[in-house]
XYZ file of C-alpha atoms in Angstrom:
777
model
C 112.092 108.673 105.285
C 110.043 108.893 102.086
C 107.572 106.759 101.346
C 108.564 104.862 98.011
C 106.262 103.818 95.660
C 105.994 100.422 95.168
C 107.333 99.200 91.587
C 107.784 95.205 91.663
C 104.530 93.426 91.705
C 106.657 90.388 92.594
C 107.494 92.222 95.794
C 104.046 90.580 98.353
C 105.019 93.781 100.892
C 104.477 97.056 99.871
C 103.951 100.895 101.123
C 100.832 102.611 100.720
C 102.216 105.947 99.144
C 99.599 108.200 101.016
C 99.749 106.859 104.390
C 102.760 104.772 104.434
C 100.985 101.204 105.875
C 102.534 98.061 104.711
C 100.107 96.418 102.115
C 100.448 92.743 101.010
C 100.055 93.410 96.926
C 98.751 89.885 96.251
C 95.682 90.490 98.338
C 95.259 93.894 98.396
C 91.461 95.224 97.254
C 92.685 99.080 96.431
C 94.920 99.041 93.303
C 96.160 102.146 90.633
C 98.890 102.561 87.810
C 100.445 105.872 87.325
C 103.260 105.970 84.775
C 103.847 102.631 84.379
C 103.887 102.209 87.795
C 101.457 99.905 90.205
C 100.893 101.563 93.797
C 98.609 99.486 96.069
C 96.527 101.170 99.103
C 95.728 100.210 102.278
C 91.651 101.549 102.319
C 89.462 103.191 99.645
C 89.764 105.897 101.042
C 93.998 106.327 100.505
C 93.062 105.450 97.082
C 90.826 108.340 96.551
C 93.351 110.759 97.741
C 96.237 109.109 95.799
C 93.952 109.754 92.667
C 93.257 113.429 93.335
C 96.729 114.308 93.429
C 99.338 111.366 92.375
C 102.034 113.884 91.666
C 102.052 115.236 95.148
C 102.645 111.531 96.770
C 105.253 110.787 93.785
C 107.253 114.412 94.692
C 107.413 113.125 98.097
C 105.681 115.548 99.697
C 104.519 113.282 102.797
C 108.339 113.398 103.770
C 110.417 111.818 106.894
C 110.159 115.405 108.459
C 106.316 114.656 109.706
C 105.997 118.416 108.597
C 103.336 120.671 110.758
C 101.022 119.710 107.421
C 101.272 116.364 108.376
C 99.568 117.233 111.783
C 96.065 118.131 112.997
C 95.499 122.076 113.208
C 96.456 123.812 116.121
C 98.773 121.254 117.009
C 101.379 122.451 118.891
C 105.039 121.486 120.390
C 107.319 121.115 123.694
C 110.840 119.984 124.542
C 110.972 117.077 125.641
C 113.226 118.461 128.694
C 111.856 121.594 129.392
C 107.759 120.587 128.935
C 107.136 124.267 130.104
C 108.329 125.272 126.699
C 105.216 125.139 124.208
C 105.944 126.540 120.732
C 103.086 126.931 118.051
C 105.252 125.515 115.854
C 108.526 122.934 115.218
C 111.857 124.184 115.779
C 114.309 124.227 118.499
C 113.675 124.704 122.301
C 115.409 128.031 123.268
C 116.402 126.579 126.568
C 118.249 123.854 125.715
C 118.060 123.616 121.652
C 116.829 120.238 120.938
C 114.153 119.735 118.441
C 110.872 120.338 119.902
C 108.009 117.168 119.623
C 104.369 117.777 119.091
C 102.167 117.897 122.268
C 99.757 115.356 120.717
C 101.316 111.770 119.884
C 100.602 110.913 115.928
C 101.416 107.804 114.256
C 103.870 109.648 112.500
C 106.091 109.312 115.369
C 107.107 105.686 113.797
C 107.981 107.502 111.075
C 112.165 107.796 111.278
C 112.954 111.171 113.666
C 114.004 113.973 111.415
C 116.481 114.802 113.899
C 117.856 111.157 114.516
C 118.535 110.831 110.696
C 120.200 114.280 110.962
C 122.421 113.486 113.921
C 123.353 109.663 112.192
C 124.279 111.396 108.947
C 126.613 113.785 110.799
C 127.883 110.914 112.928
C 128.789 108.824 110.038
C 130.727 111.941 108.215
C 132.172 112.406 111.578
C 133.146 108.960 112.096
C 134.984 108.153 109.098
C 136.818 112.168 108.604
C 137.978 111.227 112.563
C 139.386 107.994 112.562
C 142.778 109.436 110.521
C 142.761 112.185 112.655
C 143.062 110.226 115.283
C 145.617 107.609 113.475
C 147.760 110.959 112.795
C 148.033 111.933 116.770
C 147.700 108.854 118.462
C 150.403 107.005 116.323
C 153.484 108.694 117.970
C 152.110 107.753 121.284
C 151.169 103.722 120.427
C 155.084 103.678 119.054
C 154.078 103.730 115.336
C 156.815 105.157 113.476
C 154.323 107.924 111.446
C 156.694 110.333 111.389
C 159.156 109.086 109.130
C 156.323 109.127 106.775
C 154.937 112.231 107.526
C 156.253 114.924 108.804
C 155.013 116.830 112.366
C 153.901 120.160 110.110
C 152.360 118.052 106.949
C 150.334 116.022 109.753
C 149.113 119.280 111.878
C 147.644 120.516 108.672
C 146.458 116.981 107.661
C 144.362 116.896 110.744
C 143.214 120.763 110.355
C 141.654 119.930 106.874
C 139.717 116.546 108.334
C 138.673 117.907 111.382
C 137.485 121.138 110.242
C 134.512 119.183 108.492
C 133.486 117.866 111.924
C 133.847 120.277 114.052
C 132.461 123.059 112.167
C 129.408 120.706 110.220
C 129.171 117.576 112.515
C 128.958 119.842 115.391
C 127.132 122.753 114.420
C 123.901 121.464 116.325
C 126.553 121.812 119.711
C 127.696 125.394 118.879
C 124.006 126.594 117.866
C 122.359 125.312 121.115
C 125.627 126.302 123.313
C 124.995 129.616 121.685
C 121.569 129.571 122.807
C 122.389 128.581 126.123
C 124.328 131.767 126.673
C 122.051 133.840 125.147
C 119.312 132.697 126.950
C 121.416 132.591 130.198
C 120.123 128.703 130.352
C 123.258 126.791 130.400
C 123.567 123.350 130.087
C 125.127 120.674 128.850
C 125.433 122.169 125.149
C 127.350 124.855 126.708
C 129.733 122.742 128.019
C 130.429 120.439 124.625
C 130.344 123.956 122.947
C 133.187 125.377 125.225
C 135.444 121.893 125.274
C 135.309 121.432 121.503
C 135.538 124.804 120.497
C 138.569 125.479 122.968
C 140.617 122.431 121.578
C 139.809 122.975 117.975
C 141.043 127.023 118.013
C 143.644 126.672 120.297
C 145.020 124.065 117.699
C 144.202 126.183 114.944
C 146.519 128.951 116.440
C 149.104 126.635 117.321
C 150.051 125.981 113.289
C 149.008 129.266 112.171
C 151.119 131.008 115.134
C 154.073 128.197 115.824
C 156.494 130.836 117.166
C 154.070 133.009 119.102
C 153.103 130.218 121.904
C 157.063 129.456 122.130
C 157.810 133.248 122.748
C 154.991 133.656 125.890
C 154.958 130.806 127.298
C 159.247 130.013 127.061
C 158.697 126.928 125.144
C 159.486 125.735 121.484
C 156.413 125.253 119.138
C 157.015 121.784 119.069
C 156.227 121.335 122.485
C 152.738 123.054 122.477
C 150.649 120.399 120.861
C 147.271 119.975 118.696
C 144.366 118.959 120.155
C 142.135 118.034 116.663
C 142.148 114.916 117.736
C 140.664 115.275 120.472
C 137.559 118.020 119.303
C 136.895 114.857 116.692
C 136.701 112.510 119.036
C 134.568 113.962 121.647
C 131.770 115.316 118.374
C 131.690 112.174 117.460
C 131.257 110.798 120.763
C 128.316 113.322 121.879
C 126.797 112.844 118.421
C 126.667 109.041 119.171
C 125.329 109.399 122.515
C 122.714 112.015 121.223
C 121.663 109.140 118.647
C 121.130 106.581 121.460
C 119.126 108.951 123.592
C 117.098 109.712 120.978
C 116.544 106.265 120.248
C 116.033 105.205 124.083
C 113.198 108.473 124.183
C 111.707 107.248 120.703
C 111.235 103.735 122.979
C 109.462 105.405 126.340
C 106.742 105.973 123.705
C 105.911 103.126 122.123
C 103.061 102.374 124.957
C 101.395 105.396 123.572
C 102.053 104.498 120.071
C 100.844 100.524 120.418
C 97.232 101.910 122.130
C 96.684 104.367 118.713
C 97.644 101.494 116.469
C 95.076 99.590 118.151
C 92.565 101.948 116.421
C 91.698 100.774 112.659
C 92.383 102.912 109.600
C 89.585 102.149 108.123
C 85.656 100.313 108.953
C 82.911 98.849 107.368
C 79.756 101.363 107.094
C 76.342 100.017 106.478
C 74.655 101.949 104.108
C 71.033 102.880 103.942
C 70.579 99.940 101.117
C 72.458 97.768 103.094
C 75.573 97.443 101.399
C 78.821 97.465 103.056
C 81.123 99.968 102.004
C 85.124 100.655 103.230
C 85.507 103.789 104.596
C 88.478 105.717 106.859
C 87.391 106.308 110.146
C 87.778 109.827 110.165
C 85.323 109.879 108.148
C 82.618 108.125 110.311
C 80.158 110.032 111.873
C 77.810 109.804 115.045
C 74.527 107.700 114.181
C 76.769 106.065 111.290
C 75.919 101.912 111.985
C 79.505 99.930 111.323
C 79.538 96.114 111.066
C 82.514 94.208 112.931
C 83.533 91.104 112.120
C 85.378 88.569 114.095
C 89.015 89.151 115.002
C 88.579 92.678 114.040
C 89.200 95.779 116.306
C 86.753 98.002 117.020
C 87.078 101.361 115.343
C 85.177 103.626 117.236
C 82.997 103.994 120.548
C 79.320 102.735 120.325
C 76.275 100.846 120.599
C 75.511 96.986 119.565
C 72.246 96.987 117.844
C 72.481 93.487 116.241
C 74.632 90.288 116.844
C 77.080 89.372 119.955
C 80.039 88.652 120.688
C 82.584 88.587 123.227
C 84.718 91.681 123.743
C 88.822 91.518 124.769
C 88.505 94.546 126.676
C 92.162 94.287 128.448
C 93.374 97.324 126.413
C 91.283 99.711 128.746
C 90.742 97.974 132.283
C 94.064 94.996 132.176
C 91.084 92.071 132.431
C 92.337 89.395 130.556
C 88.773 87.734 130.696
C 86.790 88.303 127.646
C 83.570 90.498 128.102
C 80.035 89.102 126.444
C 78.521 91.839 124.717
C 74.619 91.666 123.373
C 72.525 94.377 122.033
C 72.138 97.860 124.246
C 75.910 97.259 125.104
C 78.349 99.576 124.724
C 81.758 98.884 122.746
C 84.941 100.529 123.123
C 87.595 101.690 120.088
C 90.682 99.880 120.019
C 89.244 96.344 121.949
C 89.094 93.203 120.061
C 86.221 91.606 118.830
C 85.832 87.814 119.587
C 84.669 85.387 117.157
C 81.042 86.912 116.408
C 80.189 89.512 114.520
C 77.808 92.596 114.859
C 76.805 95.968 113.949
C 77.322 98.873 115.772
C 76.006 102.773 115.866
C 78.643 105.076 116.613
C 78.390 107.080 119.515
C 81.420 108.914 119.460
C 83.845 109.745 116.551
C 87.925 109.468 116.305
C 88.841 112.290 118.312
C 86.309 111.504 121.322
C 86.447 108.056 121.470
C 87.849 106.977 124.794
C 91.050 105.617 123.922
C 91.914 109.329 121.794
C 91.097 110.440 125.086
C 93.529 107.996 127.114
C 96.224 108.449 124.405
C 95.502 112.074 125.299
C 96.560 111.962 128.950
C 99.058 109.549 128.883
C 101.196 111.530 126.695
C 100.227 114.849 128.637
C 100.991 112.486 131.687
C 104.499 112.031 130.197
C 104.867 115.555 129.949
C 104.181 116.827 133.127
C 106.999 117.238 135.749
C 107.191 115.727 139.193
C 109.189 117.492 142.188
C 111.655 115.239 142.598
C 112.361 116.400 138.713
C 112.489 120.204 139.430
C 115.340 119.071 142.288
C 117.563 117.914 139.808
C 116.743 120.765 137.062
C 117.700 123.364 139.905
C 120.994 121.152 140.795
C 121.920 121.582 136.815
C 121.186 125.306 136.245
C 123.949 125.386 139.686
C 125.718 122.885 138.672
C 126.985 123.911 134.774
C 128.249 127.339 135.998
C 130.267 125.628 138.752
C 131.608 123.199 136.398
C 133.441 126.341 134.126
C 134.653 127.719 137.261
C 136.598 124.796 137.944
C 137.777 124.341 134.573
C 138.887 127.795 134.387
C 140.724 127.120 138.313
C 141.929 123.812 136.847
C 143.241 125.659 133.668
C 145.274 128.753 135.726
C 146.827 126.095 138.045
C 148.154 123.937 135.555
C 149.586 127.000 133.962
C 151.572 128.631 136.916
C 151.890 125.626 139.146
C 152.300 122.694 136.568
C 155.278 120.975 135.346
C 157.270 122.928 131.989
C 154.773 122.968 129.119
C 151.510 123.540 131.094
C 150.299 124.812 128.463
C 149.509 121.565 127.307
C 148.325 120.094 130.630
C 146.206 122.771 131.510
C 144.183 123.014 128.137
C 144.168 118.939 129.166
C 142.362 119.514 132.043
C 140.540 122.232 130.778
C 138.691 120.750 128.118
C 138.272 117.170 129.869
C 136.497 118.825 133.133
C 133.968 120.446 130.727
C 133.349 117.298 128.614
C 133.261 114.845 131.595
C 130.940 117.121 133.267
C 127.912 117.410 130.860
C 124.706 117.435 132.725
C 122.730 115.432 130.236
C 123.246 112.157 132.363
C 121.805 114.333 135.284
C 118.851 115.540 132.914
C 117.912 112.408 132.013
C 117.443 110.409 134.806
C 114.130 111.674 136.189
C 112.091 112.154 132.761
C 113.540 108.938 131.123
C 112.337 107.355 134.256
C 108.600 108.570 134.161
C 107.789 108.557 130.922
C 108.992 104.781 130.987
C 107.056 104.031 134.279
C 103.636 106.099 133.049
C 103.603 103.884 130.002
C 104.044 101.234 132.181
C 101.077 101.496 133.831
C 98.654 101.996 131.226
C 99.560 98.639 129.697
C 98.721 97.195 133.821
C 95.222 99.479 133.447
C 96.419 102.326 134.978
C 96.562 105.399 133.448
C 98.575 108.762 135.764
C 97.633 111.648 134.705
C 100.357 113.847 136.590
C 103.674 112.524 137.236
C 103.294 113.701 140.782
C 100.819 111.523 141.474
C 103.228 109.033 140.210
C 106.232 110.128 142.707
C 103.447 110.461 145.433
C 101.816 107.125 145.686
C 105.041 104.981 147.172
C 104.721 107.774 150.030
C 100.809 107.323 150.639
C 99.927 105.912 154.286
C 96.851 106.294 154.310
C 94.076 105.419 151.475
C 90.700 106.808 151.896
C 87.992 104.806 149.805
C 84.362 105.549 149.095
C 82.041 102.614 149.071
C 80.168 102.764 146.190
C 81.838 102.108 143.048
C 84.973 101.647 144.558
C 84.232 98.882 146.944
C 81.093 97.573 145.835
C 80.203 96.753 142.141
C 78.625 99.972 141.389
C 75.419 98.694 139.589
C 72.764 98.355 142.688
C 69.747 96.500 142.114
C 66.507 97.356 143.585
C 65.544 94.310 146.229
C 62.575 95.790 147.850
C 60.145 98.334 147.740
C 57.845 98.932 151.044
C 55.071 101.226 150.439
C 52.849 103.233 152.917
C 50.095 104.128 151.405
C 50.582 103.696 147.664
C 50.855 100.936 145.073
C 54.623 99.707 143.950
C 53.883 100.639 140.305
C 52.568 104.123 141.302
C 55.572 104.946 143.884
C 58.286 104.076 141.267
C 56.699 106.124 138.813
C 57.138 108.956 140.725
C 60.685 108.029 141.773
C 61.606 107.007 138.129
C 60.946 110.361 136.738
C 63.649 111.937 139.157
C 65.932 108.835 139.427
C 66.240 109.085 135.746
C 67.605 112.596 135.506
C 70.548 111.907 137.759
C 73.768 109.798 137.267
C 73.732 108.279 140.603
C 73.971 104.352 140.460
C 71.025 104.354 143.124
C 68.825 106.298 140.823
C 70.150 103.712 137.785
C 68.992 101.132 139.953
C 65.367 102.494 140.539
C 65.090 103.119 136.874
C 66.107 99.791 135.844
C 64.159 98.154 138.659
C 60.844 100.264 137.151
C 61.549 99.170 133.438
C 62.242 95.325 134.471
C 58.198 95.094 135.679
C 56.916 97.416 133.377
C 56.497 100.476 135.152
C 55.549 103.979 133.193
C 58.522 106.188 134.011
C 56.927 110.039 134.487
C 58.307 112.980 133.524
C 59.987 115.729 135.869
C 60.803 119.198 136.077
C 62.917 121.761 137.849
C 64.614 119.021 138.944
C 67.653 119.484 141.139
C 70.413 117.380 142.781
C 71.522 117.807 146.090
C 74.736 116.076 146.286
C 75.553 113.244 148.738
C 71.869 113.729 149.979
C 69.374 113.235 147.214
C 67.558 115.273 144.341
C 64.038 116.472 144.167
C 61.912 117.729 141.602
C 58.209 118.167 140.241
C 56.437 115.569 138.678
C 52.961 115.730 136.968
C 52.614 118.513 139.586
C 53.325 117.263 142.663
C 56.730 118.153 144.472
C 58.825 114.714 144.898
C 62.324 114.020 146.624
C 64.270 110.809 146.675
C 67.133 110.422 149.538
C 68.413 109.289 152.688
C 67.137 109.526 155.965
C 68.345 112.550 157.359
C 67.918 114.482 154.131
C 64.249 113.767 154.367
C 64.265 114.429 157.770
C 65.949 118.187 157.335
C 62.936 119.194 154.453
C 59.948 118.377 157.438
C 58.326 115.199 155.317
C 55.636 113.631 157.199
C 55.007 110.392 158.349
C 58.874 108.916 157.937
C 59.404 105.780 159.879
C 61.357 106.170 162.818
C 63.989 103.110 162.108
C 65.096 101.813 158.688
C 62.393 98.901 157.383
C 62.439 95.827 159.666
C 63.668 93.744 156.547
C 66.551 95.226 155.977
C 68.106 95.654 159.389
C 68.965 91.177 158.699
C 70.463 92.565 155.804
C 72.946 95.611 156.649
C 74.870 95.771 153.860
C 71.887 96.842 152.087
C 71.304 100.562 151.452
C 67.777 102.388 151.614
C 66.144 105.246 150.203
C 63.273 106.997 150.766
C 60.402 108.565 148.657
C 58.231 111.278 149.530
C 55.295 113.196 147.719
C 54.013 116.371 148.371
C 56.107 116.464 151.722
C 54.494 112.961 152.834
C 56.692 109.799 152.805
C 55.653 107.252 150.526
C 57.970 104.195 150.223
C 61.218 103.337 151.047
C 63.236 101.450 148.494
C 65.933 98.783 149.456
C 68.982 98.657 147.120
C 71.928 96.155 147.379
C 75.050 96.634 145.707
C 77.402 93.657 146.652
C 81.288 93.795 147.275
C 83.796 93.490 144.468
C 84.997 89.902 144.860
C 88.722 91.492 144.637
C 87.467 93.858 147.388
C 88.764 92.569 150.234
C 92.231 90.540 148.809
C 93.148 94.330 147.596
C 92.486 95.899 151.048
C 94.889 93.128 152.683
C 97.566 93.752 149.922
C 97.507 97.412 150.667
C 97.586 96.905 154.213
C 101.214 94.804 154.071
C 102.540 97.503 152.003
C 102.134 99.644 155.050
C 98.994 101.580 153.763
C 96.451 102.136 155.988
C 92.676 101.514 154.514
C 89.992 103.926 155.555
C 86.294 104.149 154.082
C 84.287 107.238 153.883
C 80.989 107.376 152.540
C 77.511 108.817 152.358
C 76.238 105.552 153.206
C 74.275 104.115 156.351
C 76.379 102.999 159.372
C 74.888 99.684 159.400
C 75.282 99.107 155.293
C 79.208 100.948 155.450
C 80.387 98.891 158.844
C 78.820 95.472 157.082
C 80.690 96.442 153.714
C 83.463 97.596 155.440
C 83.724 93.907 157.885
C 83.786 91.977 154.133
C 86.818 94.138 152.875
C 88.574 93.618 155.979
C 88.376 97.594 156.784
C 89.048 98.772 160.641
C 87.970 102.446 160.142
C 85.151 103.502 158.767
C 83.307 107.142 158.699
C 79.530 106.878 157.286
C 77.031 108.786 156.673
C 79.448 111.947 155.497
C 78.771 114.538 153.209
C 81.319 115.700 150.169
C 81.962 118.421 152.521
C 82.446 116.069 155.398
C 84.853 113.654 153.096
C 87.098 116.440 152.427
C 87.465 117.526 155.909
C 88.211 114.322 157.036
C 91.422 114.606 154.122
C 92.053 117.550 155.749
C 92.188 116.011 159.324
C 94.455 113.344 158.070
C 96.698 115.130 156.463
C 97.126 117.387 159.150
C 99.627 115.628 160.554
C 101.978 115.189 157.898
C 100.563 112.323 156.450
C 100.342 111.971 152.617
C 96.729 110.508 151.966
C 95.623 108.921 148.911
C 91.932 109.176 148.054
C 89.692 106.582 145.602
C 86.385 107.188 144.443
C 84.166 107.726 141.595
C 81.067 109.706 142.236
C 80.381 113.367 142.210
C 79.968 113.527 145.975
C 83.784 112.387 145.879
C 85.108 115.334 143.581
C 85.912 117.799 146.756
C 88.003 115.446 148.505
C 89.646 113.951 145.158
C 90.861 117.501 144.800
C 92.396 117.857 148.701
C 94.265 114.237 148.585
C 97.737 113.711 147.854
C 97.166 111.413 145.468
C 93.665 111.220 143.866
C 92.371 108.265 142.500
C 89.469 107.886 140.369
C 87.456 104.740 138.497
C 87.403 105.021 134.785
C 83.130 104.081 135.259
C 82.863 106.988 137.604
C 81.766 110.345 136.883
C 83.744 112.446 134.653
C 84.447 115.072 137.068
C 86.055 112.581 139.272
C 88.022 111.302 136.525
C 88.941 115.528 136.305
C 90.186 115.673 139.428
C 92.110 112.641 139.554
C 95.942 112.200 139.320
C 95.298 108.731 138.435
C 92.466 106.597 136.663
C 91.469 103.047 137.244
C 90.837 101.997 133.749
C 88.821 98.877 134.970
C 87.731 100.179 138.529
C 89.207 97.827 140.465
C 90.814 98.219 143.648
C 93.635 95.615 142.664
C 94.550 98.140 140.080
C 95.401 100.372 143.200
C 97.971 97.428 143.928
C 99.827 97.696 140.395
C 99.683 101.434 140.375
C 101.792 101.073 143.977
C 104.187 98.514 142.546
C 104.882 100.801 139.290
C 105.322 103.844 141.235
C 108.037 102.060 143.823
C 109.495 100.862 140.950
C 109.848 104.211 139.125
C 110.968 106.133 141.689
C 113.307 103.407 142.999
C 114.545 104.057 139.293
C 114.463 107.545 139.435
C 116.829 107.495 142.424
C 119.182 105.262 140.808
C 119.590 107.156 138.455
C 120.266 110.288 140.097
C 122.584 108.238 141.806
C 124.335 107.222 138.881
C 124.434 110.898 137.780
C 125.540 112.725 140.485
C 128.509 110.022 141.587
C 129.501 110.471 138.331
C 130.324 113.784 138.365
C 131.378 114.016 141.752
C 133.999 111.670 141.143
C 134.940 111.979 137.441
C 135.313 115.894 137.787
C 138.488 116.016 140.077
C 140.036 113.238 138.207
C 139.579 115.094 134.764
C 141.449 118.856 136.719
C 143.670 116.616 137.462
C 143.467 115.148 141.013
C 145.334 111.804 140.454
C 148.159 113.487 138.697
C 150.423 114.624 141.861
C 150.319 111.203 143.041
C 149.984 108.837 140.098
C 151.210 111.103 137.037
C 147.455 110.465 135.642
C 146.072 112.954 133.428
C 142.671 111.993 132.219
C 142.392 112.384 128.626
C 139.819 114.559 127.147
C 138.689 111.590 124.405
C 138.487 109.031 126.990
C 136.336 112.093 129.360
C 134.027 112.232 126.374
C 133.223 108.292 126.296
C 133.005 108.532 130.276
C 130.338 111.097 129.952
C 128.522 109.498 126.936
C 128.642 105.887 129.084
C 126.718 107.826 131.862
C 123.979 109.023 129.647
C 124.145 105.237 128.181
C 123.646 103.621 131.443
C 120.964 106.014 132.868
C 118.859 105.333 129.672
C 119.563 101.964 130.089
C 118.607 101.735 134.033
C 115.696 103.297 132.752
C 114.401 101.174 130.170
C 114.360 98.027 132.648
C 110.959 99.709 133.472
C 109.728 98.104 130.564
C 110.782 94.294 131.897
C 108.917 95.118 134.979
C 105.394 93.069 135.762
C 103.693 94.579 138.367
């Protein structure tokens, strides 16, 4: 709908003519008068845009079509039913004729859908014109003596006059899509609708234009050959209603994504160099800007706190309802809710690169992806339409040759009824509707599903392989003790820290943090190299320095290595020890602790109760791995594995035909994640791990896997229910529509009832899918 200017200053809530947001006219600070009309704006940026060219907005160029000029450059469009179709501009799907939608979600989706507006308009006109047609056609069957007022001939011509705009204008989108399906050899529900309604309409036109011809050809009087204008009108009106309900249902499935986007504020308070505050649109903020976040506000962009402190509600991203205390140097994320404190932050990620923006893009992409079960439904639908047309033709010919007198009427009724009642719209909606709603529910629960296939396969998983560090444990290890050979602790940490700060590994981060904590100066390293799953090496102050596990240093022939682990660590087997060597000589053993997450034992127990065997695969030493596994209740442990070993373990488990899931967070987990049937990454882990994963846990907690499993099971159960409804409906309805009940009961299904039943089947599938929105994992 067009964003109408506010003309009545007494109204407290008006619409910003630039962005369309609702604004309180009594409290809004940005105001402008043009042509003696008052306008209010949500922020200064909208006001400035309006001042540059007011006529642009007064002419209504920002219209309800959400035209391509309103969308970001390079926006591509896809079909909600055929996501493999990608077009550079808006239009209609070449496969099914549906209106294409932007692949990237925008808040413009909250505006009225142009296709929905158009179908609403067509439906209202169809309903108004179809009602008198139905009265004229059905009155004699209901015992109403309308023929005393209106003769049969006049009635037929009135029906023709009223039904023509219904069929040729209201129903035009269906004929257009039906023709496209024939031209592209992609038969679909619109093929059947166009054939059914077109046959009924043009047959009726021929009857009133050539009344004597039918009597001669079929050896019957023209009066026995009825007209079926009411059938075409009623079917088009009902299908329009079904499409309206479907479009509304599809819009509701996108609410999860749009609710995330709405949490991103439209404006931010920037701190100028003079210390003053100025309001800016968030798309004007650049990296390095200082922003003031006030109590109760959503954080506008990703950044780092530089002054102040507050508690932040991060449930949007993590699913954890308890606010997290944040102070100077802590990172904050766009869209999360600030508590009672106030702080100044430095922007690190601009609008398109925030964590929230990335999540929105990934969720939208996942909702357009296809699961294997959906491809099966598509294959069935591709065969289904030709079979239905064949059945309709056979029914038509059978009634002509073997039917009772005036068999043409029965034949036409059967032909149209079969085509209409068998429209595979419910079959086409069954899978994508459930998957879309399920993926939306998952993100509300802190589970980001990147591929629909992962959602389908997760309920089938019988084995879950988990990494230790960052998955079962907190992933923020701390240095407990440094045992030096000849050098001092400060010297050892200076060399170790030089290498460690070039690595993203959690153990290296612990070394750097410990060096800073005890004020040890960290040197600079060159020729840095990571050996994944083993350690790091490089040059520091002209010395060759190596940090890694005992096996790695042994492979490099390091001298004076201890035969066993440091004696102090044997009493704490859950701790990890890394070794430092300088110029091929062992210098220090650094003992590091990474506590087990409090939720890990209960999560493992819950997964095992669901029939999922949990297996630990880690590169850490045996004693550490066994100590952690004992705390978590995991019986099968594979320690001291390289990235290649983890991948081979996954392959071995898969060799028995078992569906294997893998959860990890590090670079060394990436090969195994890529190999697993279902890959699960922690959001606080390495980027490559999240790239390889089909599911990302936004709070990095194993309990989220339990929630993901619950949602996946509920979603796939919903898909199976929908497919059952669709297949069962067609299996029962097609024979009835063809006339299977007529010999025994004298019942022949009316095309009008067939159209109603077809629409009802679609509505039942949509309603069943939307039930998932109430599911609580």
